[in-house]
CSV table of N, CA and C in Angstrom, one decimal:
chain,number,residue,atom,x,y,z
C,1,UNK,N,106.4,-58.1,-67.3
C,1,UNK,CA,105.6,-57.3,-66.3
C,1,UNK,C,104.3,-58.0,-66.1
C,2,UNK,N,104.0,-58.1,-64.9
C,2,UNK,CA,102.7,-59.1,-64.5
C,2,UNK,C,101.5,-57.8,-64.6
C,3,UNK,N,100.2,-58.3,-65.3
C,3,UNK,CA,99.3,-57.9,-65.8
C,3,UNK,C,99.1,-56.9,-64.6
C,4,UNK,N,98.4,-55.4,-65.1
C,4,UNK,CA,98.2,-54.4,-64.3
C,4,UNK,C,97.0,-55.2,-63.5
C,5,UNK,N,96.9,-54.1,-62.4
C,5,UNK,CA,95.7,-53.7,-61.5
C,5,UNK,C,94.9,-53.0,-62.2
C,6,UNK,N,93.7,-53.2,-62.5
C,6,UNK,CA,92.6,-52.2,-63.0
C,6,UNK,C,91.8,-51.8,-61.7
C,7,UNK,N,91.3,-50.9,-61.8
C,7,UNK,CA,90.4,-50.3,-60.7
C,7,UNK,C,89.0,-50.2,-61.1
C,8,UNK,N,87.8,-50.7,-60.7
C,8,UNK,CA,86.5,-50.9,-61.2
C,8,UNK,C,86.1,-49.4,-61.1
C,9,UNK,N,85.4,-48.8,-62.3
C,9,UNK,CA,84.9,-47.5,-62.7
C,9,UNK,C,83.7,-47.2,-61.4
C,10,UNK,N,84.2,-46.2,-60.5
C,10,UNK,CA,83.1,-45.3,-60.1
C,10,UNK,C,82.0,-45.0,-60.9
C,11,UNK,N,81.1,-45.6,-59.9
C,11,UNK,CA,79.8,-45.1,-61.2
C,11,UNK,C,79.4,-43.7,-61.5
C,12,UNK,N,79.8,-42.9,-61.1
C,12,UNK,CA,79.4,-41.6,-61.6
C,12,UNK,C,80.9,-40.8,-62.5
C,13,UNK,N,81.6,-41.9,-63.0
C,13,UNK,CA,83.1,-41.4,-63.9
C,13,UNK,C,82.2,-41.0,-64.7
C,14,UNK,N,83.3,-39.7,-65.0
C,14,UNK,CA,82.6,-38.9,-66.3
C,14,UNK,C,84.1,-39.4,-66.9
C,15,UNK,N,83.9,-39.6,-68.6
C,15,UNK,CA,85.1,-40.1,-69.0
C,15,UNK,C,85.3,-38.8,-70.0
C,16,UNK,N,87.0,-39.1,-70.5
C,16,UNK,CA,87.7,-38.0,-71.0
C,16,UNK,C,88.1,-39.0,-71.6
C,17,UNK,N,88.8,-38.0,-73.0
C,17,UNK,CA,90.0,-38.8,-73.5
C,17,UNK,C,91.1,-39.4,-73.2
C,18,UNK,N,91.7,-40.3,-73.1
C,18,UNK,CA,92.7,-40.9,-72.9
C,18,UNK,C,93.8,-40.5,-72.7
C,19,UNK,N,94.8,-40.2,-71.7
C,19,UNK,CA,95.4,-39.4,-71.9
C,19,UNK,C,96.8,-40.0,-71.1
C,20,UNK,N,98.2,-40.0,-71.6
C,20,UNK,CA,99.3,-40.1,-71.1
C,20,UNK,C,100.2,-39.7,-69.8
C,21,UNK,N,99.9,-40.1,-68.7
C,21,UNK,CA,100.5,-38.8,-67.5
C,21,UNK,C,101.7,-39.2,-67.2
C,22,UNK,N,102.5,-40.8,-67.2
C,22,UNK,CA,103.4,-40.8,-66.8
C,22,UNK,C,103.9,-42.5,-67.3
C,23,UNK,N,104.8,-42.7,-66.3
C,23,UNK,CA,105.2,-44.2,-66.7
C,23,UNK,C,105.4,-44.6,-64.9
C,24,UNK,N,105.2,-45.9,-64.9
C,24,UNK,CA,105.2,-46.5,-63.4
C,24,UNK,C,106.6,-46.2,-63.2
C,25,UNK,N,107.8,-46.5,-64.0
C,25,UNK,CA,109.3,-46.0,-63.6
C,25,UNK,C,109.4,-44.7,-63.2
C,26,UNK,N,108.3,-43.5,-63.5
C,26,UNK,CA,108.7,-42.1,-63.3
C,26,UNK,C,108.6,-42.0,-61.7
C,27,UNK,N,107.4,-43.1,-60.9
C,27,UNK,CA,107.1,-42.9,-59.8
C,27,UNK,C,108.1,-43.3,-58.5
C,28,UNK,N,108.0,-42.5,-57.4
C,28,UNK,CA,109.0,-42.7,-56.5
C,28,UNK,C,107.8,-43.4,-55.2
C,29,UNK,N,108.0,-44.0,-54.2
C,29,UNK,CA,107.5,-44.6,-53.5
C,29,UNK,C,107.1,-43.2,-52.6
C,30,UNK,N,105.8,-42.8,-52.3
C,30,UNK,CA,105.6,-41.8,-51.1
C,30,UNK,C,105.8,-40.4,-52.0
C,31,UNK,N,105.9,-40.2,-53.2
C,31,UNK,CA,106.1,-38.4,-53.5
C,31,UNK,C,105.2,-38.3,-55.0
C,32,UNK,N,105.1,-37.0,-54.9
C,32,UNK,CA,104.0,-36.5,-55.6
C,32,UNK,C,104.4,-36.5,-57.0
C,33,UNK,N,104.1,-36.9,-57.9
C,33,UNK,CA,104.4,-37.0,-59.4
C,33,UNK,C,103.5,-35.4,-60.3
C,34,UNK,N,103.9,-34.9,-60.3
C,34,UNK,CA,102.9,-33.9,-61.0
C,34,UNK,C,102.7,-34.0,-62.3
C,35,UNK,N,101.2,-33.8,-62.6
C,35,UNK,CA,100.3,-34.1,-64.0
C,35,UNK,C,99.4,-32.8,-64.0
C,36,UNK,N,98.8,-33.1,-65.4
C,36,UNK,CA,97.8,-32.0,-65.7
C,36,UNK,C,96.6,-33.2,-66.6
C,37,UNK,N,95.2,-32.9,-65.9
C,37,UNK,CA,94.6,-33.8,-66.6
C,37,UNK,C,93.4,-33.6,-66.2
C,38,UNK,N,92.0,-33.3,-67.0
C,38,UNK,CA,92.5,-33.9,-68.6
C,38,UNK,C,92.6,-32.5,-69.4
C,39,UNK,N,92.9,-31.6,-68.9
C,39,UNK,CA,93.5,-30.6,-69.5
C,39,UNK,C,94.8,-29.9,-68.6
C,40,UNK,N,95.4,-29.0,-69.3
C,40,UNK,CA,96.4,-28.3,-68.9
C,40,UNK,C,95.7,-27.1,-68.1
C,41,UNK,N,94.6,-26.9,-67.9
C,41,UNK,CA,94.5,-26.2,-66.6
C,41,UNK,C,93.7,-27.0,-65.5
C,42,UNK,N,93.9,-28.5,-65.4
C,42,UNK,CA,94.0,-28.9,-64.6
C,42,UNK,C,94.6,-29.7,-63.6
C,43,UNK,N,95.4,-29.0,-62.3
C,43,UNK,CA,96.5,-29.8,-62.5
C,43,UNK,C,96.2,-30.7,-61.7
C,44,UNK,N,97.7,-32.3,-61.3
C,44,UNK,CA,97.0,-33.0,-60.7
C,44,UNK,C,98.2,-34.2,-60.4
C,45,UNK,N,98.4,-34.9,-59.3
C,45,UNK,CA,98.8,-35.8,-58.6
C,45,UNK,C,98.7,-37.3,-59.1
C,46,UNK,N,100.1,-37.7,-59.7
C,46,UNK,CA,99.8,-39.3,-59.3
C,46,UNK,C,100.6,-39.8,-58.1
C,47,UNK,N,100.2,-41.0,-57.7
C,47,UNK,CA,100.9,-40.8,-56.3
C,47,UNK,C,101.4,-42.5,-56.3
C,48,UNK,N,102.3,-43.1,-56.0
C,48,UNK,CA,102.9,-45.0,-55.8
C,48,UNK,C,102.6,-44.9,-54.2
C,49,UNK,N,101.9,-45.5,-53.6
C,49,UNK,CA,101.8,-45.4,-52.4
C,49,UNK,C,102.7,-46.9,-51.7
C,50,UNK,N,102.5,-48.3,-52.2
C,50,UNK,CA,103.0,-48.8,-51.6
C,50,UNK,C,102.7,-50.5,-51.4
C,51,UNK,N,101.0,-49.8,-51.5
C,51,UNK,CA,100.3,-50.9,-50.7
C,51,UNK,C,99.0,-50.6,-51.6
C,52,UNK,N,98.3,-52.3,-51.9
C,52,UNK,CA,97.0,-51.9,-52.7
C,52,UNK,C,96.1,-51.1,-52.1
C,53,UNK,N,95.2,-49.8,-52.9
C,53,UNK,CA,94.3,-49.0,-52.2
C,53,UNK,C,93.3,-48.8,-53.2
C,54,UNK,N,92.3,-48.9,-53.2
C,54,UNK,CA,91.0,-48.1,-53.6
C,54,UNK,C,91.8,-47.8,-54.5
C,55,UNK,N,91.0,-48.0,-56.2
C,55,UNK,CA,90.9,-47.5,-57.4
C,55,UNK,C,92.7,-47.5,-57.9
C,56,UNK,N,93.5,-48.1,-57.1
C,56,UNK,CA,95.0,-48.2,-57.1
C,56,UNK,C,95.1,-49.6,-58.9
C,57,UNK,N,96.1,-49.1,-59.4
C,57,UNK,CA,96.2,-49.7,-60.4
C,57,UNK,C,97.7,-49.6,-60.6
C,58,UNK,N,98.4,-50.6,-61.4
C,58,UNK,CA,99.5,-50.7,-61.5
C,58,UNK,C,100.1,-52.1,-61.3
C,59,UNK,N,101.6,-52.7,-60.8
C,59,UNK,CA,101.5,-54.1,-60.6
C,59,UNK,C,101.1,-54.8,-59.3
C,60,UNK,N,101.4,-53.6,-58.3
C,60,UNK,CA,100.6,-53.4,-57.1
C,60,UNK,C,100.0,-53.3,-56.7
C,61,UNK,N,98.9,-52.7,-57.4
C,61,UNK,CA,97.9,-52.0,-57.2
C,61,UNK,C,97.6,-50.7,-56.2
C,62,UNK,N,99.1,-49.7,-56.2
C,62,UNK,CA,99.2,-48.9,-55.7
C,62,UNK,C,99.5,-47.5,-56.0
C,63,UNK,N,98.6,-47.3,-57.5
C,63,UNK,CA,98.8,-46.2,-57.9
C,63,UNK,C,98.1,-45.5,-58.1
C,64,UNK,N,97.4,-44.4,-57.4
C,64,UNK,CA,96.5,-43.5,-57.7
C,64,UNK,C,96.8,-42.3,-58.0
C,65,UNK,N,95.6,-41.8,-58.6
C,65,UNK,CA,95.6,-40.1,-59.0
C,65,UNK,C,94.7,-38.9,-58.9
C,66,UNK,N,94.8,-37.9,-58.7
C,66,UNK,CA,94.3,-37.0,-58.2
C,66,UNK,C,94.4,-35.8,-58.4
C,67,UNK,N,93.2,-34.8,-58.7
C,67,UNK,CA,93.1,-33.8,-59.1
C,67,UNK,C,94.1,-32.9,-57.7
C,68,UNK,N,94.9,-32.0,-58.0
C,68,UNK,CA,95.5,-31.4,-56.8
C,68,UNK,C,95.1,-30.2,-56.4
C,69,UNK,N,94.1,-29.4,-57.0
C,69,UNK,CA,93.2,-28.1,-56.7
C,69,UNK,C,92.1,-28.9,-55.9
C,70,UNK,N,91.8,-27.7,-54.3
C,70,UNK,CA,90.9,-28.2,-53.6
C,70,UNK,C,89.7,-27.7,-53.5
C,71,UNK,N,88.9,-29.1,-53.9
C,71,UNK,CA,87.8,-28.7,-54.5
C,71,UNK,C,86.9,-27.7,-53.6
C,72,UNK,N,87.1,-26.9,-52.6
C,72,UNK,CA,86.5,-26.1,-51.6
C,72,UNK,C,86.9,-24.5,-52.1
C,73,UNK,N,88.3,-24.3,-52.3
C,73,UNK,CA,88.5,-22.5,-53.2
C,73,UNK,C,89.5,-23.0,-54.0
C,74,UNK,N,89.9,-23.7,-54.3
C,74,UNK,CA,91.0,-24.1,-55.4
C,74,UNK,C,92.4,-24.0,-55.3
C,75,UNK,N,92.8,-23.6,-53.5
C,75,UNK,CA,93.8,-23.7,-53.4
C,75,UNK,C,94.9,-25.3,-53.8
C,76,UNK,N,96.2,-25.0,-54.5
C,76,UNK,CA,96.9,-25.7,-54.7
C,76,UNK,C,97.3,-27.1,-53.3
C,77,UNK,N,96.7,-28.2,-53.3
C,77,UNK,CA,97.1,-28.9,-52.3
C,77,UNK,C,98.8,-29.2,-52.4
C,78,UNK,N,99.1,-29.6,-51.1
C,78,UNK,CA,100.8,-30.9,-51.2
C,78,UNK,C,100.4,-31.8,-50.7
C,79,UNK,N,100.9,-32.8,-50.7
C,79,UNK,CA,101.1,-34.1,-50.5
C,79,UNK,C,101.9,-34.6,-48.9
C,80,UNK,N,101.5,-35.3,-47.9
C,80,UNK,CA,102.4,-35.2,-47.0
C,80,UNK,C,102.3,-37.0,-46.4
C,81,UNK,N,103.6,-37.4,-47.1
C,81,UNK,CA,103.5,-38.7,-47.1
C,81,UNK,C,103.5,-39.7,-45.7
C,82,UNK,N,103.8,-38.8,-44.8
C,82,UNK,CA,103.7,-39.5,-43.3
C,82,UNK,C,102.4,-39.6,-42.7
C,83,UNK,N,101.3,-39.2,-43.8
C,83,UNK,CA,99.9,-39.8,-43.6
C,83,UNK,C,99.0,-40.1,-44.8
C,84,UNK,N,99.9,-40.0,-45.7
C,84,UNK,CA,99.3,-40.2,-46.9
C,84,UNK,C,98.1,-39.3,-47.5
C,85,UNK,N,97.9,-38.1,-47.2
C,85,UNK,CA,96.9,-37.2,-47.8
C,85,UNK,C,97.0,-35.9,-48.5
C,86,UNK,N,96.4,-35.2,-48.6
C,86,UNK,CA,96.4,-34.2,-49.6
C,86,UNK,C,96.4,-33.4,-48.9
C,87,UNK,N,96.8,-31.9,-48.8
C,87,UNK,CA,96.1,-31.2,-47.4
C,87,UNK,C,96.5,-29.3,-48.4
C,88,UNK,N,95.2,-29.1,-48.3
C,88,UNK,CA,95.2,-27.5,-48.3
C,88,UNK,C,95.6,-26.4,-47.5
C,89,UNK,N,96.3,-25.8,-48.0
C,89,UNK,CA,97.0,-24.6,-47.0
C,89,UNK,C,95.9,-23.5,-47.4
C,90,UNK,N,95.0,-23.2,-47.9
C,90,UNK,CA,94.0,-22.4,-47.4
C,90,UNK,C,93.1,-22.4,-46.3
C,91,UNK,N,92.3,-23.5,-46.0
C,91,UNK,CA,91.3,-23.7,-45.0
C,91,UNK,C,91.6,-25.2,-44.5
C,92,UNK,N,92.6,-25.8,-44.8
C,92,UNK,CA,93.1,-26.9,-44.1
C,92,UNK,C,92.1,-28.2,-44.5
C,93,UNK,N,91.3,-28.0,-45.6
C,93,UNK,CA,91.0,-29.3,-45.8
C,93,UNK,C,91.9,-30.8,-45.9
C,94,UNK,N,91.5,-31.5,-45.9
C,94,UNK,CA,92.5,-32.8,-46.4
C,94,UNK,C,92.1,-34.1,-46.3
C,95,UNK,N,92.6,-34.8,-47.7
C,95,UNK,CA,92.1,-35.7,-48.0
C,95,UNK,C,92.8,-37.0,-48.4
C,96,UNK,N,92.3,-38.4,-48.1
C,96,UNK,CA,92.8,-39.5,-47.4
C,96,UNK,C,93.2,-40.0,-49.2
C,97,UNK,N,94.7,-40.3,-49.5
C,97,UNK,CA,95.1,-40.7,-50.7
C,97,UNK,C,94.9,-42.3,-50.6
C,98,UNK,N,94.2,-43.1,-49.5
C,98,UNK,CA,94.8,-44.3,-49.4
C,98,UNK,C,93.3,-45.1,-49.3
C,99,UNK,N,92.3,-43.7,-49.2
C,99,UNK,CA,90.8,-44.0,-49.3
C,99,UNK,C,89.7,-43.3,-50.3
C,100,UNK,N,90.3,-43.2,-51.6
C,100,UNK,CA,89.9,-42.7,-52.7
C,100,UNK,C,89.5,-41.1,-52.5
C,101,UNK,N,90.4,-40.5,-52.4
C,101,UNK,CA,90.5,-39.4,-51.8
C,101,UNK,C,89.3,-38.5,-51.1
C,102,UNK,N,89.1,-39.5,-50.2
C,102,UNK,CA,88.1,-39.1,-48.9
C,102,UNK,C,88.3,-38.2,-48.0
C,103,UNK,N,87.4,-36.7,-47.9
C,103,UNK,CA,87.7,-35.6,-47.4
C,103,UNK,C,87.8,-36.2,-45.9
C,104,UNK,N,88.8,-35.9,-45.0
C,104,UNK,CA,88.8,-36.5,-43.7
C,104,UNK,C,89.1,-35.0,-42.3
C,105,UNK,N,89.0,-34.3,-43.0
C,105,UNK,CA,88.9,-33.0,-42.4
C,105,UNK,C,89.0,-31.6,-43.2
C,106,UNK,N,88.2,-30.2,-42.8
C,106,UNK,CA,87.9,-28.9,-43.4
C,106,UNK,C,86.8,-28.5,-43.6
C,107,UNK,N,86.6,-27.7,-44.7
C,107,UNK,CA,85.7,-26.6,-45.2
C,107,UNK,C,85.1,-27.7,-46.6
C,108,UNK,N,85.8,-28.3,-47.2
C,108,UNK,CA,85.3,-29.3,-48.5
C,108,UNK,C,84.2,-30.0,-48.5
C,109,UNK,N,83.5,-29.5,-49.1
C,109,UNK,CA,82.1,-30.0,-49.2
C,109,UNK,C,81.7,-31.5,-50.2
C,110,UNK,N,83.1,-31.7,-50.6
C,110,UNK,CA,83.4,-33.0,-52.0
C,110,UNK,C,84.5,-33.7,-51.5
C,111,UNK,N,84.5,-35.0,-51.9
C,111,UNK,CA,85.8,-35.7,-51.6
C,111,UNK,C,86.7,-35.3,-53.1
C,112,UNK,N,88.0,-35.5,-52.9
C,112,UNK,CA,89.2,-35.1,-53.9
C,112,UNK,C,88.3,-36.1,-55.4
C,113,UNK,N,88.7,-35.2,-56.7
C,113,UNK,CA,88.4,-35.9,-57.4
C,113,UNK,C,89.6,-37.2,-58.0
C,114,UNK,N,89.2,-38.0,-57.9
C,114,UNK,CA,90.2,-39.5,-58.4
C,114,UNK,C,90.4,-40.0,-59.7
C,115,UNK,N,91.5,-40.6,-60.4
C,115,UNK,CA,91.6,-40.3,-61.8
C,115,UNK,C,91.2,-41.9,-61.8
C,116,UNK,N,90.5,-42.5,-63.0
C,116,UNK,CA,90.5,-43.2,-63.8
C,116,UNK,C,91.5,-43.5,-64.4
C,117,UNK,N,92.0,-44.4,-63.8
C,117,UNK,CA,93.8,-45.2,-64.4
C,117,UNK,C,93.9,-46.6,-64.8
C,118,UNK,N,94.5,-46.3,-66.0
C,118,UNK,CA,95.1,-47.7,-66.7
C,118,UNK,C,96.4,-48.0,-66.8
C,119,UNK,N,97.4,-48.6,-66.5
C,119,UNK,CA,98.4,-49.3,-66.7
C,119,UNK,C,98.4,-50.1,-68.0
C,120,UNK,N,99.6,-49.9,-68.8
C,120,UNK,CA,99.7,-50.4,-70.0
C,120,UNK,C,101.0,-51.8,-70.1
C,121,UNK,N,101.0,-52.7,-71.1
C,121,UNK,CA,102.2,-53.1,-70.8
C,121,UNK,C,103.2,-52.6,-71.0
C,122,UNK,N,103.6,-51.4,-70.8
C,122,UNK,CA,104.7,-50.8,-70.9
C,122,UNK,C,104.9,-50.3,-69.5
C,123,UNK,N,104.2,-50.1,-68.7
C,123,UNK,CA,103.8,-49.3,-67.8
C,123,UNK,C,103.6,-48.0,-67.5
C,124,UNK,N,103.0,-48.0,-69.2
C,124,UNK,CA,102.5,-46.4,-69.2
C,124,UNK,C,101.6,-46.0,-68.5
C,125,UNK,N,101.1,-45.0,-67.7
C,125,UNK,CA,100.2,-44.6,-67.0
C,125,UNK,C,99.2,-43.7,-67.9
C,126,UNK,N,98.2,-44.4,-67.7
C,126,UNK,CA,96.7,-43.0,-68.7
C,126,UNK,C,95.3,-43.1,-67.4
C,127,UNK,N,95.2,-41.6,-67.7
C,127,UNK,CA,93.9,-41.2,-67.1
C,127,UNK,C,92.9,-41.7,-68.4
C,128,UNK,N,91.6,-41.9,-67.6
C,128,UNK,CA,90.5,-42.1,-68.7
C,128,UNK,C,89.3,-41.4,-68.2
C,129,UNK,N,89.1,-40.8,-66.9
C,129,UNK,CA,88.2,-40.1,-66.7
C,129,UNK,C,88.5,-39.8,-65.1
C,130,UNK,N,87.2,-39.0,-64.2
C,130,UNK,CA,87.3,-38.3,-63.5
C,130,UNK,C,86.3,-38.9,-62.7
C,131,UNK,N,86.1,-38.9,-61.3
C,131,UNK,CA,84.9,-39.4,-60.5
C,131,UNK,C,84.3,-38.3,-59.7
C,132,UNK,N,84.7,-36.9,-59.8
C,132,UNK,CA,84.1,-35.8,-58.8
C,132,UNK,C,84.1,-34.6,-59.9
C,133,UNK,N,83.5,-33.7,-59.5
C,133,UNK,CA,84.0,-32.1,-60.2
C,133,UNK,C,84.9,-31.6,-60.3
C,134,UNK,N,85.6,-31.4,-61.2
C,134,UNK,CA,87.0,-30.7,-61.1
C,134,UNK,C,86.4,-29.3,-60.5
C,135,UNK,N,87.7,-28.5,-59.5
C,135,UNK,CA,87.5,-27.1,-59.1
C,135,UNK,C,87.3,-26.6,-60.0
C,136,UNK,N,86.6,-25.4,-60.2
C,136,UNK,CA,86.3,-24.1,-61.3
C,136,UNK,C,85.8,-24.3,-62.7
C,137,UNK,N,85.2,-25.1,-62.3
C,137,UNK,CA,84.1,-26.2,-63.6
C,137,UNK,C,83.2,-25.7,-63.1
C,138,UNK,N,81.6,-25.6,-63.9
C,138,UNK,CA,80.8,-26.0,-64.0
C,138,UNK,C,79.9,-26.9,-64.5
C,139,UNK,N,80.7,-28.1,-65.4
C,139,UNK,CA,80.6,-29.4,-65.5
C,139,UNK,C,81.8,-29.9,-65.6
C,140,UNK,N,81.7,-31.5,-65.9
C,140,UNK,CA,82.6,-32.1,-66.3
C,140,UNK,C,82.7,-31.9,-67.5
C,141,UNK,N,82.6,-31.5,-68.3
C,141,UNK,CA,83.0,-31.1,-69.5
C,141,UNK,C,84.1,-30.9,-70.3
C,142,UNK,N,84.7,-31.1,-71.8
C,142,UNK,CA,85.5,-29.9,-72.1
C,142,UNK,C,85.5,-29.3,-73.2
């Protein structure tokens, strides 16, 4: 397997423990992989998009992740792969999976928070931290 993509650390990652979310085999090209990270009440999106993007890691550099609560009321986002973004059915925010999850229309006052991803040689996938507030935090903390 040809050496991962690393993704250079957002300077404001708040880091977390290291944590297991998936394996590159689990991912399907275009559909939402569901995770919880870096806890189990927070849940969260890894996504194979395709094509190298922003903070994308893997052997393509097309794998990103993402908290799936939106950071505006916490409604559960989906995924809608015919534009690649995240999109809230409460107040219709949504955000661009292909530009580090950049709010590109709504009520969201924050862009999507983006996971800190390593590729292993195995092609395990691990979060190592977070670049925005998770919803219903008061810090990044845990």
């Amino acid at each position: 397997m040809p050496t991962q993509a690393q993704a250079a650390a957002p300077a404001a990652l708040v880091k977390y423990p290291s944590n297991r979310l998936g394996n590159v085999s689990d991912l399907k090209p275009d559909a939402a992989f569901d995770v919880a990270y870096p806890d189990q009440d927070a849940p969260g999106v890894l996504l194979k998009l395709g094509k190298r993007v922003e903070g994308g890691v893997g052997p393509d550099g097309d794998i990103v992740g993402f908290a799936a609560l939106c950071p505006h009321k916490g409604f559960y986002m989906n995924y809608r792969p015919e534009d690649r973004t995240l999109n809230c059915p409460g107040h219709f925010s949504r955000f661009d999976c292909e530009k580090g999850g950049q709010q590109v229309w709504g009520h969201a006052t924050q862009n999507l928070p983006q996971y800190a991803l390593r590729v292993d040689e195995k092609g395990d996938i691990y979060a190592e931290g977070v670049d925005e507030l998770l919803y219903g935090r008061l810090s990044n903390t845990l």
